[in-house]
Amino acid sequence: MTPPSLKQIVLDHVAHAVPAWKDAWARYAPDLGAEWKSGGESIGFSPAQLRFANGARIELLMPHDTTTNDFLARFLERNGPGPHHLTFKVPDLLAALDAVRDAGFDPIGVDLRDPGWKEAFIHPKQATGVVVQLAQALVDWASPPPEGYPTERRQKKNGDGPVAPASLLRVTHAVADLDAGIDLFSGLLGGQVEDRGTGPGEQWIDLRWDGPLAVRLVAPTDGPESKELSAWLGDRTGRVHHLLLAAEEPDTLVGADPAPPDLPGLGGSAPGSCPMVIKPEENLGLRLVVVPR
């Protein structure tokens, strides 16, 4: 019997591991218009959340108090900066953990001590190459921006003021086995199928939850056209390939170039949309694809 999907679950945010918050500010605030939402310190890391125009959020993680817990410092040492995890909010973590186990997954890092924030994780070896965090939160946390958070914004080409803030639309996650990705993100985590399709050397499916942020799973197909995506995945079960955003005048973004037509995960984009790509080396290990608003 197929285990039931989790209910009332939402994809809350995507996390980007960086050496320091301020290293990413110029990209996300002046360039893309993200507003500060919250930030603080915890054991081993400091999280900071930035909110885009559609309400979707990215969380910047930097090491903190590494003598007590060095997990994030070790992640950065092994992998360099880049995508770290996806956080799904659930109304009842204990019930969610029962569903996780019934579906054949082994939750780790279960922490129920704080009634305001209970959490557990699915290891990337089981979660198609990305850390999945499940969290039960009592309140939606907010805090004032720290000193130095940029207030300047990218300006329109015609000089008529700043461009509007960008929207963060989806996480494009490349997987070696599309069925395994569907089992996790739709079968267990309850993502609703919004669209699906095929392209040269790839197949993809779009999943959405109640909330602004979606996930596209993209997998290589048989044949020579899938060679590049297969090589990029290597022996991994999956990797976050890019974040898709919509913004005004994306051609003026620092370090942005026209996206090659064979870039994975762009199937189904509006004809003539001319997406721009910001390579991982231009954004602390996390590729961005930006389509015109």
mmCIF file of N, CA, C and O in Angstrom, residues 127-185:
data_model
loop_
_atom_site.group_PDB
_atom_site.id
_atom_site.type_symbol
_atom_site.label_atom_id
_atom_site.label_comp_id
_atom_site.label_asym_id
_atom_site.label_seq_id
_atom_site.Cartn_x
_atom_site.Cartn_y
_atom_site.Cartn_z
ATOM 1 N N ALA A 127 17.381 11.678 0.167
ATOM 2 C CA ALA A 127 16.537 12.766 -0.352
ATOM 3 C C ALA A 127 17.048 13.282 -1.695
ATOM 4 O O ALA A 127 17.061 14.486 -1.946
ATOM 5 N N THR A 128 17.478 12.386 -2.556
ATOM 6 C CA THR A 128 17.938 12.712 -3.914
ATOM 7 C C THR A 128 18.954 13.853 -3.919
ATOM 8 O O THR A 128 18.868 14.784 -4.719
ATOM 9 N N GLY A 129 19.931 13.773 -3.011
ATOM 10 C CA GLY A 129 21.083 14.653 -3.093
ATOM 11 C C GLY A 129 20.945 16.012 -2.453
ATOM 12 O O GLY A 129 21.845 16.847 -2.592
ATOM 13 N N VAL A 130 19.853 16.282 -1.752
ATOM 14 C CA VAL A 130 19.695 17.566 -1.072
ATOM 15 C C VAL A 130 19.166 17.304 0.332
ATOM 16 O O VAL A 130 18.400 16.364 0.552
ATOM 17 N N VAL A 131 19.596 18.110 1.289
ATOM 18 C CA VAL A 131 19.066 17.990 2.642
ATOM 19 C C VAL A 131 17.625 18.484 2.642
ATOM 20 O O VAL A 131 17.318 19.568 2.129
ATOM 21 N N VAL A 132 16.717 17.687 3.191
ATOM 22 C CA VAL A 132 15.332 18.106 3.375
ATOM 23 C C VAL A 132 15.095 18.301 4.868
ATOM 24 O O VAL A 132 15.320 17.388 5.664
ATOM 25 N N GLN A 133 14.683 19.504 5.229
ATOM 26 C CA GLN A 133 14.357 19.816 6.619
ATOM 27 C C GLN A 133 12.838 19.873 6.766
ATOM 28 O O GLN A 133 12.143 20.492 5.959
ATOM 29 N N LEU A 134 12.336 19.222 7.804
ATOM 30 C CA LEU A 134 10.935 19.324 8.194
ATOM 31 C C LEU A 134 10.871 20.107 9.497
ATOM 32 O O LEU A 134 11.625 19.816 10.430
ATOM 33 N N ALA A 135 10.009 21.104 9.553
ATOM 34 C CA ALA A 135 9.972 21.972 10.728
ATOM 35 C C ALA A 135 8.540 22.305 11.115
ATOM 36 O O ALA A 135 7.673 22.497 10.256
ATOM 37 N N GLN A 136 8.319 22.353 12.426
ATOM 38 C CA GLN A 136 7.057 22.825 12.989
ATOM 39 C C GLN A 136 7.361 24.088 13.775
ATOM 40 O O GLN A 136 8.146 24.068 14.718
ATOM 41 N N ALA A 137 6.770 25.202 13.366
ATOM 42 C CA ALA A 137 7.072 26.493 13.984
ATOM 43 C C ALA A 137 5.794 27.131 14.501
ATOM 44 O O ALA A 137 4.753 27.105 13.836
ATOM 45 N N LEU A 138 5.886 27.751 15.700
ATOM 46 C CA LEU A 138 4.728 28.411 16.285
ATOM 47 C C LEU A 138 4.500 29.799 15.706
ATOM 48 O O LEU A 138 3.361 30.245 15.569
ATOM 49 N N VAL A 139 5.580 30.504 15.403
ATOM 50 C CA VAL A 139 5.452 31.882 14.930
ATOM 51 C C VAL A 139 6.306 32.075 13.679
ATOM 52 O O VAL A 139 7.236 31.315 13.417
ATOM 53 N N ASP A 140 5.960 33.111 12.926
ATOM 54 C CA ASP A 140 6.743 33.507 11.765
ATOM 55 C C ASP A 140 7.704 34.591 12.229
ATOM 56 O O ASP A 140 7.291 35.727 12.490
ATOM 57 N N TRP A 141 8.964 34.251 12.328
ATOM 58 C CA TRP A 141 9.953 35.117 12.967
ATOM 59 C C TRP A 141 10.366 36.260 12.044
ATOM 60 O O TRP A 141 10.529 36.079 10.841
ATOM 61 N N ALA A 142 10.534 37.448 12.633
ATOM 62 C CA ALA A 142 11.052 38.602 11.901
ATOM 63 C C ALA A 142 11.972 39.378 12.825
ATOM 64 O O ALA A 142 11.838 39.328 14.054
ATOM 65 N N SER A 143 12.947 40.098 12.240
ATOM 66 C CA SER A 143 13.892 40.890 13.039
ATOM 67 C C SER A 143 14.376 42.058 12.191
ATOM 68 O O SER A 143 14.317 42.011 10.953
ATOM 69 N N PRO A 144 14.879 43.113 12.832
ATOM 70 C CA PRO A 144 15.386 44.258 12.072
ATOM 71 C C PRO A 144 16.633 43.871 11.275
ATOM 72 O O PRO A 144 17.386 42.973 11.666
ATOM 73 N N PRO A 145 16.861 44.546 10.155
ATOM 74 C CA PRO A 145 18.073 44.237 9.373
ATOM 75 C C PRO A 145 19.322 44.656 10.129
ATOM 76 O O PRO A 145 19.300 45.620 10.909
ATOM 77 N N PRO A 146 20.419 43.957 9.921
ATOM 78 C CA PRO A 146 21.673 44.316 10.593
ATOM 79 C C PRO A 146 22.278 45.560 9.955
ATOM 80 O O PRO A 146 21.931 45.947 8.831
ATOM 81 N N GLU A 147 23.174 46.162 10.685
ATOM 82 C CA GLU A 147 23.882 47.331 10.158
ATOM 83 C C GLU A 147 24.624 46.926 8.877
ATOM 84 O O GLU A 147 25.288 45.897 8.827
ATOM 85 N N GLY A 148 24.476 47.734 7.846
ATOM 86 C CA GLY A 148 25.166 47.474 6.594
ATOM 87 C C GLY A 148 24.356 46.728 5.566
ATOM 88 O O GLY A 148 24.826 46.569 4.419
ATOM 89 N N TYR A 149 23.138 46.277 5.926
ATOM 90 C CA TYR A 149 22.336 45.603 4.896
ATOM 91 C C TYR A 149 21.991 46.625 3.821
ATOM 92 O O TYR A 149 21.466 47.694 4.118
ATOM 93 N N PRO A 150 22.273 46.321 2.553
ATOM 94 C CA PRO A 150 22.175 47.344 1.503
ATOM 95 C C PRO A 150 20.743 47.859 1.302
ATOM 96 O O PRO A 150 19.785 47.085 1.315
ATOM 97 N N THR A 151 20.641 49.151 1.104
ATOM 98 C CA THR A 151 19.359 49.768 0.778
ATOM 99 C C THR A 151 19.316 50.258 -0.666
ATOM 100 O O THR A 151 18.240 50.534 -1.191
ATOM 101 N N GLU A 152 20.490 50.374 -1.321
ATOM 102 C CA GLU A 152 20.492 50.804 -2.718
ATOM 103 C C GLU A 152 19.980 49.667 -3.600
ATOM 104 O O GLU A 152 20.059 48.492 -3.230
ATOM 105 N N ARG A 153 19.422 50.014 -4.762
ATOM 106 C CA ARG A 153 18.844 49.035 -5.663
ATOM 107 C C ARG A 153 19.301 49.284 -7.100
ATOM 108 O O ARG A 153 19.631 50.419 -7.472
ATOM 109 N N ARG A 154 19.290 48.218 -7.891
ATOM 110 C CA ARG A 154 19.643 48.307 -9.301
ATOM 111 C C ARG A 154 18.707 49.296 -10.005
ATOM 112 O O ARG A 154 17.490 49.291 -9.772
ATOM 113 N N GLN A 155 19.275 50.113 -10.879
ATOM 114 C CA GLN A 155 18.511 51.170 -11.526
ATOM 115 C C GLN A 155 18.070 50.765 -12.940
ATOM 116 O O GLN A 155 18.748 50.006 -13.628
ATOM 117 N N LYS A 156 16.940 51.286 -13.372
ATOM 118 C CA LYS A 156 16.449 51.037 -14.719
ATOM 119 C C LYS A 156 17.384 51.650 -15.757
ATOM 120 O O LYS A 156 18.029 52.669 -15.505
ATOM 121 N N LYS A 157 17.414 51.032 -16.919
ATOM 122 C CA LYS A 157 18.307 51.516 -17.975
ATOM 123 C C LYS A 157 17.947 52.931 -18.430
ATOM 124 O O LYS A 157 18.825 53.692 -18.841
ATOM 125 N N ASN A 158 16.678 53.286 -18.355
ATOM 126 C CA ASN A 158 16.287 54.629 -18.788
ATOM 127 C C ASN A 158 16.470 55.690 -17.706
ATOM 128 O O ASN A 158 16.101 56.846 -17.899
ATOM 129 N N GLY A 159 17.021 55.285 -16.558
ATOM 130 C CA GLY A 159 17.268 56.233 -15.481
ATOM 131 C C GLY A 159 16.045 56.595 -14.672
ATOM 132 O O GLY A 159 16.106 57.472 -13.795
ATOM 133 N N ASP A 160 14.930 55.884 -14.892
ATOM 134 C CA ASP A 160 13.674 56.221 -14.224
ATOM 135 C C ASP A 160 13.503 55.434 -12.922
ATOM 136 O O ASP A 160 12.509 54.753 -12.703
ATOM 137 N N GLY A 161 14.509 55.515 -12.058
ATOM 138 C CA GLY A 161 14.394 54.900 -10.740
ATOM 139 C C GLY A 161 14.809 53.446 -10.703
ATOM 140 O O GLY A 161 15.281 52.876 -11.697
ATOM 141 N N PRO A 162 14.609 52.800 -9.545
ATOM 142 C CA PRO A 162 15.041 51.404 -9.384
ATOM 143 C C PRO A 162 14.095 50.434 -10.076
ATOM 144 O O PRO A 162 12.902 50.715 -10.247
ATOM 145 N N VAL A 163 14.652 49.279 -10.455
ATOM 146 C CA VAL A 163 13.803 48.207 -10.963
ATOM 147 C C VAL A 163 13.008 47.617 -9.802
ATOM 148 O O VAL A 163 13.404 47.717 -8.631
ATOM 149 N N ALA A 164 11.875 47.015 -10.121
ATOM 150 C CA ALA A 164 11.056 46.385 -9.088
ATOM 151 C C ALA A 164 11.765 45.148 -8.540
ATOM 152 O O ALA A 164 12.554 44.508 -9.243
ATOM 153 N N PRO A 165 11.506 44.790 -7.287
ATOM 154 C CA PRO A 165 12.112 43.579 -6.732
ATOM 155 C C PRO A 165 11.760 42.336 -7.546
ATOM 156 O O PRO A 165 10.657 42.226 -8.100
ATOM 157 N N ALA A 166 12.691 41.423 -7.619
ATOM 158 C CA ALA A 166 12.497 40.171 -8.351
ATOM 159 C C ALA A 166 11.599 39.223 -7.566
ATOM 160 O O ALA A 166 11.402 39.364 -6.348
ATOM 161 N N SER A 167 11.058 38.235 -8.264
ATOM 162 C CA SER A 167 10.307 37.142 -7.646
ATOM 163 C C SER A 167 11.112 35.851 -7.780
ATOM 164 O O SER A 167 11.671 35.569 -8.843
ATOM 165 N N LEU A 168 11.170 35.093 -6.707
ATOM 166 C CA LEU A 168 11.818 33.781 -6.711
ATOM 167 C C LEU A 168 10.743 32.747 -6.994
ATOM 168 O O LEU A 168 9.822 32.555 -6.184
ATOM 169 N N LEU A 169 10.827 32.084 -8.154
ATOM 170 C CA LEU A 169 9.743 31.232 -8.629
ATOM 171 C C LEU A 169 9.897 29.772 -8.249
ATOM 172 O O LEU A 169 8.937 29.136 -7.814
ATOM 173 N N ARG A 170 11.098 29.211 -8.455
ATOM 174 C CA ARG A 170 11.226 27.785 -8.185
ATOM 175 C C ARG A 170 12.671 27.378 -7.995
ATOM 176 O O ARG A 170 13.607 28.068 -8.406
ATOM 177 N N VAL A 171 12.812 26.214 -7.365
ATOM 178 C CA VAL A 171 14.080 25.515 -7.240
ATOM 179 C C VAL A 171 14.103 24.432 -8.304
ATOM 180 O O VAL A 171 13.196 23.596 -8.359
ATOM 181 N N THR A 172 15.103 24.455 -9.172
ATOM 182 C CA THR A 172 15.254 23.401 -10.179
ATOM 183 C C THR A 172 16.267 22.398 -9.651
ATOM 184 O O THR A 172 17.436 22.719 -9.460
ATOM 185 N N HIS A 173 15.785 21.191 -9.396
ATOM 186 C CA HIS A 173 16.589 20.152 -8.760
ATOM 187 C C HIS A 173 16.793 19.002 -9.741
ATOM 188 O O HIS A 173 15.829 18.362 -10.168
ATOM 189 N N ALA A 174 18.036 18.772 -10.140
ATOM 190 C CA ALA A 174 18.356 17.686 -11.062
ATOM 191 C C ALA A 174 18.481 16.380 -10.291
ATOM 192 O O ALA A 174 19.119 16.337 -9.231
ATOM 193 N N VAL A 175 17.859 15.338 -10.804
ATOM 194 C CA VAL A 175 17.881 14.025 -10.150
ATOM 195 C C VAL A 175 18.281 12.961 -11.162
ATOM 196 O O VAL A 175 17.982 13.065 -12.352
ATOM 197 N N ALA A 176 18.968 11.942 -10.669
ATOM 198 C CA ALA A 176 19.351 10.837 -11.549
ATOM 199 C C ALA A 176 18.157 9.955 -11.883
ATOM 200 O O ALA A 176 18.089 9.379 -12.967
ATOM 201 N N ASP A 177 17.208 9.853 -10.954
ATOM 202 C CA ASP A 177 16.044 8.980 -11.108
ATOM 203 C C ASP A 177 14.795 9.822 -10.845
ATOM 204 O O ASP A 177 14.513 10.178 -9.699
ATOM 205 N N LEU A 178 14.048 10.131 -11.910
ATOM 206 C CA LEU A 178 12.877 10.995 -11.752
ATOM 207 C C LEU A 178 11.825 10.348 -10.855
ATOM 208 O O LEU A 178 11.176 11.035 -10.050
ATOM 209 N N ASP A 179 11.634 9.049 -10.968
ATOM 210 C CA ASP A 179 10.634 8.371 -10.141
ATOM 211 C C ASP A 179 10.970 8.500 -8.654
ATOM 212 O O ASP A 179 10.072 8.688 -7.818
ATOM 213 N N ALA A 180 12.264 8.397 -8.318
ATOM 214 C CA ALA A 180 12.663 8.553 -6.922
ATOM 215 C C ALA A 180 12.366 9.967 -6.433
ATOM 216 O O ALA A 180 11.930 10.170 -5.296
ATOM 217 N N GLY A 181 12.617 10.956 -7.287
ATOM 218 C CA GLY A 181 12.308 12.324 -6.915
ATOM 219 C C GLY A 181 10.824 12.541 -6.725
ATOM 220 O O GLY A 181 10.397 13.220 -5.772
ATOM 221 N N ILE A 182 10.002 11.953 -7.591
ATOM 222 C CA ILE A 182 8.548 12.086 -7.460
ATOM 223 C C ILE A 182 8.069 11.400 -6.191
ATOM 224 O O ILE A 182 7.191 11.910 -5.477
ATOM 225 N N ASP A 183 8.631 10.231 -5.879
ATOM 226 C CA ASP A 183 8.242 9.523 -4.654
ATOM 227 C C ASP A 183 8.460 10.395 -3.418
ATOM 228 O O ASP A 183 7.637 10.397 -2.491
ATOM 229 N N LEU A 184 9.571 11.135 -3.403
ATOM 230 C CA LEU A 184 9.878 11.975 -2.244
ATOM 231 C C LEU A 184 9.052 13.255 -2.260
ATOM 232 O O LEU A 184 8.314 13.549 -1.311
ATOM 233 N N PHE A 185 9.185 14.044 -3.333
ATOM 234 C CA PHE A 185 8.638 15.400 -3.319
ATOM 235 C C PHE A 185 7.127 15.447 -3.549
ATOM 236 O O PHE A 185 6.467 16.380 -3.096
#
